[in-house]
Tab-separated table of C-alpha atoms in Angstrom:
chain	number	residue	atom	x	y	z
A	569	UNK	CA	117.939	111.579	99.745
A	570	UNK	CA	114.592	110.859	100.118
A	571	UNK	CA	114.128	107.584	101.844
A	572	UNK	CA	110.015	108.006	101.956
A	573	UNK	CA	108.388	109.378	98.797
A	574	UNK	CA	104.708	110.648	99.167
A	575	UNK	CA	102.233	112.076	96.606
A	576	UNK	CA	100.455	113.778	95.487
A	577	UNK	CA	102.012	116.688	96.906
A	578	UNK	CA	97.930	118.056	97.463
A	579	UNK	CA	94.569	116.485	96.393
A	580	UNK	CA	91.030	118.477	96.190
A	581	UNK	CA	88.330	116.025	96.893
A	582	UNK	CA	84.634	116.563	96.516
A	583	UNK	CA	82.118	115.862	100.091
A	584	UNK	CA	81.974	112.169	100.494
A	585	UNK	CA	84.512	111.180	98.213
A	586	UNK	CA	87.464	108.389	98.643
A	587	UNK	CA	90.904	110.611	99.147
A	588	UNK	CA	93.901	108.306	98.527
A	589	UNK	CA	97.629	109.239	99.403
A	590	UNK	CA	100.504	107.192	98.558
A	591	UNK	CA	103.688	106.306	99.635
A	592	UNK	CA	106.793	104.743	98.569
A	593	UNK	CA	109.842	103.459	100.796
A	594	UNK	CA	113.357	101.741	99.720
A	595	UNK	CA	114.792	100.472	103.244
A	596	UNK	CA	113.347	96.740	103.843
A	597	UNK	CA	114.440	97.391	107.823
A	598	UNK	CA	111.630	99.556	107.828
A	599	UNK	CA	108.946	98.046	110.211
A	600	UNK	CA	106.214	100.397	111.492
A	601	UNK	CA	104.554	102.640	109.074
A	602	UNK	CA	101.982	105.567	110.503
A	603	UNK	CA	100.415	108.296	109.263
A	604	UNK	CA	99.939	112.068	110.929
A	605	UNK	CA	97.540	114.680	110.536
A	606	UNK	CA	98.070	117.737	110.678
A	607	UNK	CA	95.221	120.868	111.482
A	608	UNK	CA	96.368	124.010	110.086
A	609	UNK	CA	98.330	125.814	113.068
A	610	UNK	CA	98.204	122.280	115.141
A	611	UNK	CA	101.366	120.246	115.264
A	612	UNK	CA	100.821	116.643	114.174
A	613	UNK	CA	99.263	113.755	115.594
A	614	UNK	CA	98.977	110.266	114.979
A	615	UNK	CA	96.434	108.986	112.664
A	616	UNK	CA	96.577	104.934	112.184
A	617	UNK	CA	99.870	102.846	111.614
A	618	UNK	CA	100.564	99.674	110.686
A	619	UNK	CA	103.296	97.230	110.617
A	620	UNK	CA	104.850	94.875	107.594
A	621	UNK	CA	102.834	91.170	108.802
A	622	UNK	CA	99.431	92.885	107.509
A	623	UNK	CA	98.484	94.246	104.179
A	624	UNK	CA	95.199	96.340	105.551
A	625	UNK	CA	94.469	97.954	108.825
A	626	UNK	CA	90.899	99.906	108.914
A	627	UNK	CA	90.122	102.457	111.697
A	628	UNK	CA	86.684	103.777	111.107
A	629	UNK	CA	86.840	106.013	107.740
A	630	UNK	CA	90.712	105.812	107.511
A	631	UNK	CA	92.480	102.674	105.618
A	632	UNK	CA	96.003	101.717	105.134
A	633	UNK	CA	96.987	99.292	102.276
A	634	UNK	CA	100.518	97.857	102.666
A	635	UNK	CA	102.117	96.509	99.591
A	636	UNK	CA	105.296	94.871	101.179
A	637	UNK	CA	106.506	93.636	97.908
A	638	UNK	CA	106.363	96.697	96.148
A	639	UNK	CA	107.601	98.855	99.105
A	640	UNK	CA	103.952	101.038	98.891
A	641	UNK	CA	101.539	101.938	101.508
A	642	UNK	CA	98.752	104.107	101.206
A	643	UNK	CA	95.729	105.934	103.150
A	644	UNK	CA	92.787	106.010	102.134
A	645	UNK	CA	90.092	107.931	103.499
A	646	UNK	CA	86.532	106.804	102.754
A	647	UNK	CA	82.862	109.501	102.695
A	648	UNK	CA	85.675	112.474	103.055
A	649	UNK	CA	84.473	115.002	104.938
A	650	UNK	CA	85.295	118.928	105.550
A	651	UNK	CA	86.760	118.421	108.451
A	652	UNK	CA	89.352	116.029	107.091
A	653	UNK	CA	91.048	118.934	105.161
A	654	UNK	CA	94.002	118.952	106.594
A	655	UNK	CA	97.958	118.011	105.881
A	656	UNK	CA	98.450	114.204	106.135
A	657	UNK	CA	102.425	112.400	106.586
A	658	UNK	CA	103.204	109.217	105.865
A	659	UNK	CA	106.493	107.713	107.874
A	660	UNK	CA	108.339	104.680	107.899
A	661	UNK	CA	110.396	103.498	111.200
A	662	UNK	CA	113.157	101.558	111.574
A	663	UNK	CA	116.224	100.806	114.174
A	664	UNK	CA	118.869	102.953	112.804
A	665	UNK	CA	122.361	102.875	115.188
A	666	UNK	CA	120.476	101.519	118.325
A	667	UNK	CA	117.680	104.257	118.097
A	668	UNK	CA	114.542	104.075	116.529
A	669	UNK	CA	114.464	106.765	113.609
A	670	UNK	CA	111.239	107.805	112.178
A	671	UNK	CA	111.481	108.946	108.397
A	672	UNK	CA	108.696	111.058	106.960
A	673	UNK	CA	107.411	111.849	104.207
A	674	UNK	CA	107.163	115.285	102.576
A	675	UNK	CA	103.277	115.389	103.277
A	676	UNK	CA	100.081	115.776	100.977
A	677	UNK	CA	97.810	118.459	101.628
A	678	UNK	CA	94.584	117.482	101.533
A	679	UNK	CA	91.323	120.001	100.817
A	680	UNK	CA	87.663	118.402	100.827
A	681	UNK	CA	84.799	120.858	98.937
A	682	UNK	CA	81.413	120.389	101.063
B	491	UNK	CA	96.255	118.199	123.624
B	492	UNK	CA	99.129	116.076	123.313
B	493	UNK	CA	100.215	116.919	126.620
B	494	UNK	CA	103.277	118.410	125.084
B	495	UNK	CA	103.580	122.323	125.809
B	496	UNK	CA	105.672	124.950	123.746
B	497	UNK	CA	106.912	128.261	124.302
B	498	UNK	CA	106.371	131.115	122.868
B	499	UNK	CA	103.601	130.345	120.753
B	500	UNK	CA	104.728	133.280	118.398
B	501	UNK	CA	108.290	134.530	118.262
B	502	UNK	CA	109.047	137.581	116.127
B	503	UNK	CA	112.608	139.172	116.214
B	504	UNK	CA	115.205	140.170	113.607
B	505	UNK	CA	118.095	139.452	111.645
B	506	UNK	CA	121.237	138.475	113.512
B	507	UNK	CA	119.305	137.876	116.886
B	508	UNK	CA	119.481	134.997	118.917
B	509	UNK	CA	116.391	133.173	120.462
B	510	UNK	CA	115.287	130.360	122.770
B	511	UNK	CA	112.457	128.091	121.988
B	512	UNK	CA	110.840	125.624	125.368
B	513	UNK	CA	109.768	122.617	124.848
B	514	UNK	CA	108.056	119.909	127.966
B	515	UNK	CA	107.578	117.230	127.244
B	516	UNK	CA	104.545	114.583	127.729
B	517	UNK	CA	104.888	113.481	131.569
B	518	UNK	CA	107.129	110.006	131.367
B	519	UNK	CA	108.220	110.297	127.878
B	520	UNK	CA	112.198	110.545	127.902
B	521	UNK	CA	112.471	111.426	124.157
B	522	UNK	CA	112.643	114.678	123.207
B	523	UNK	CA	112.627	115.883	119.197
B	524	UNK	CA	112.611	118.906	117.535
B	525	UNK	CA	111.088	119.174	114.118
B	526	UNK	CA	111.493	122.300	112.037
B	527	UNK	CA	108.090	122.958	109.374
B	528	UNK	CA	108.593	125.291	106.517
B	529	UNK	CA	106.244	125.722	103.666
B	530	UNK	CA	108.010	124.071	101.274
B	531	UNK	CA	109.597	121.598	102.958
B	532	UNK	CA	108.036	119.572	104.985
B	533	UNK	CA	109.402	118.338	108.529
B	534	UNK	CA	112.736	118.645	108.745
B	535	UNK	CA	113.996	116.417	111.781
B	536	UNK	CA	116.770	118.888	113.590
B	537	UNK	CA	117.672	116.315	116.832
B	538	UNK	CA	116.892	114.049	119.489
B	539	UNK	CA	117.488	113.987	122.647
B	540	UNK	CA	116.537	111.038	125.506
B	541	UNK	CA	116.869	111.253	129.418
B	542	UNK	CA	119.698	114.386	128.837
B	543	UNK	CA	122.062	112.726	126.123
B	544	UNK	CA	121.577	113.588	122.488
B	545	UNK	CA	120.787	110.427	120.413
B	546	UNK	CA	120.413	112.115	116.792
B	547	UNK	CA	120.864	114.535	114.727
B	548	UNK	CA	119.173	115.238	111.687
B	549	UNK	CA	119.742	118.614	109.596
B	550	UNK	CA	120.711	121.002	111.635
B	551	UNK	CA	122.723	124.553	111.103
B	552	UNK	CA	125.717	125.018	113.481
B	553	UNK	CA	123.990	128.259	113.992
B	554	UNK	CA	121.679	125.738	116.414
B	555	UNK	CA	121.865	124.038	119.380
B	556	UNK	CA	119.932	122.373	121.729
B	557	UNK	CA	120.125	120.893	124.796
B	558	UNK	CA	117.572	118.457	127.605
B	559	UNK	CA	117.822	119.367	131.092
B	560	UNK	CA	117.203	116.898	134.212
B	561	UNK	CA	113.790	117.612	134.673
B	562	UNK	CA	113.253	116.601	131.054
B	563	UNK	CA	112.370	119.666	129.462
B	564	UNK	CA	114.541	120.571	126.228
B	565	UNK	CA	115.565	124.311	124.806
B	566	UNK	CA	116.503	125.086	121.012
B	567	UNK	CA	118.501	127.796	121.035
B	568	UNK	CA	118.937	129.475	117.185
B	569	UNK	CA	121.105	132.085	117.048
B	570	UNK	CA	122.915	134.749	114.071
B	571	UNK	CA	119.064	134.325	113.103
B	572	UNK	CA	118.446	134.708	109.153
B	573	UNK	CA	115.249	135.566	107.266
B	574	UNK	CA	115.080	131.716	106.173
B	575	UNK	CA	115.160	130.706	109.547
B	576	UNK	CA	111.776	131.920	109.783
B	577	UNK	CA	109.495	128.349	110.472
B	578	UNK	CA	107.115	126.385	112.259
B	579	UNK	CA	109.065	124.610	114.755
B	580	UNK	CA	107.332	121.531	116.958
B	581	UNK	CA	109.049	119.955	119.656
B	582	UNK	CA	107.565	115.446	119.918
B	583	UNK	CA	108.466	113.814	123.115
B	584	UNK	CA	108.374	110.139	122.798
B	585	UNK	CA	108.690	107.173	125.667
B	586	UNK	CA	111.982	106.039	124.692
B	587	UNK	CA	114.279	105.602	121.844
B	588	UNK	CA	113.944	101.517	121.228
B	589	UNK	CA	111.125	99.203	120.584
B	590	UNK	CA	107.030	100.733	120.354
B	591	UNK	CA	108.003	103.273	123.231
B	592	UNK	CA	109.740	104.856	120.571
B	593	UNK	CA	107.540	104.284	117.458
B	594	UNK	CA	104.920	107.254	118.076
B	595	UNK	CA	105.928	111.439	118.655
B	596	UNK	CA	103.458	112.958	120.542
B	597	UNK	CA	103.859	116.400	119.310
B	598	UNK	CA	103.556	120.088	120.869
B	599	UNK	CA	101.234	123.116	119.099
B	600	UNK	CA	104.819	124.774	117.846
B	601	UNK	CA	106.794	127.799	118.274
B	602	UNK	CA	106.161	130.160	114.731
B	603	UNK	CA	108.967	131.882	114.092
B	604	UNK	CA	109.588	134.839	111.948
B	605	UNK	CA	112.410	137.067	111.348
B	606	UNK	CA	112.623	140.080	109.637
């Protein structure tokens, strides 16, 4: 059961172009939401995150919208750039048996044309 | 650099073989996870360890185990090793396993694994 549903499962974007990814969840307890990236032959890292009492969080050319009532969150990456080809999880994060449990999502591959 | 630090990098070996992946973890973080990446399937969450006890388990084969030793460091240990085993797989250490310590996973480069 998939308790995070991302998509697209990839996205081609042309040089300076806005890539959005979305994400769905079902599990109101969820209450910290980040996104990884992920270089080809790099493990993830930590992109931005954001938590349920905001609806936007900007970090320089990365955005997350969070749609609390509709259980949707997405990233949006604004002038995409070469370098931002890459693999990108979304997550959700929630107190599950008295240990904090980090669900992800299956991931959206991301490829921007210079 | 994550500070987290895997070994091997590369691991090849065969069928029915039984191998040991090394995972440190980031200096103070207690959590240790292992992840494992396949092509088509995204990041599978295999367990969790903090400060020595196992704290969850995700999808993974009896064929596995794992364990975190007192100086924090964690081994996966896959053994009767099948072609599909073959994978990425990352070890994330994290500060704890409650509250923010335990919201981000710092994650190592990976062990890639193939078996023929």
């Amino acid at each position: 059961q998939q308790q995070v549903k991302q998509s697209p499962q990839s996205l081609i974007v042309q040089k300076g172009g806005i890539s959005i990814i979305n994400c769905a969840y079902e599990n109101t307890a969820f209450d910290y939401f980040p996104w990884y990236q992920q270089f080809p032959g790099k493990g993830p890292a930590l992109l931005i995150a954001i938590r349920p009492d905001v609806s936007e969080k900007k970090e320089g050319r990365f955005t997350i919208s969070f749609n609390k009532s509709a259980k949707q969150f997405s990233l949006h990456i604004m002038d995409s750039q070469p370098g931002d080809s890459a693999t990108y999880f979304c997550a959700a994060n929630s107190n599950a048996g008295n240990n904090r449990k980090l669900i992800w999502g299956l991931g959206t591959s991301l490829a921007v044309n210079p | 650099d994550s500070g987290v630090t895997q070994t091997p990098k590369h691991l090849i070996t065969a069928t029915g073989q039984r191998v040991t992946l090394r995972c440190s973890p980031r200096s103070g973080d207690l959590s240790v996870y292992w992840y494992q990446q396949s092509l088509d399937q995204g990041l599978q969450f295999l367990i969790q360890y903090y400060n020595g006890e196992e704290r969850a388990k995700g999808n993974i084969l009896e064929r596995f185990s794992a364990q975190q030793f007192p100086d924090l460091h964690s081994e996966l240990n896959l053994s009767s090793l099948e072609l599909g085993d073959s994978a990425l797989y990352f070890c994330a250490s994290s500060v704890g396993y409650l509250g923010q310590g335990a919201e981000t996973q710092y994650f190592g480069p990976g062990t890639r694994l193939l078996v023929l």
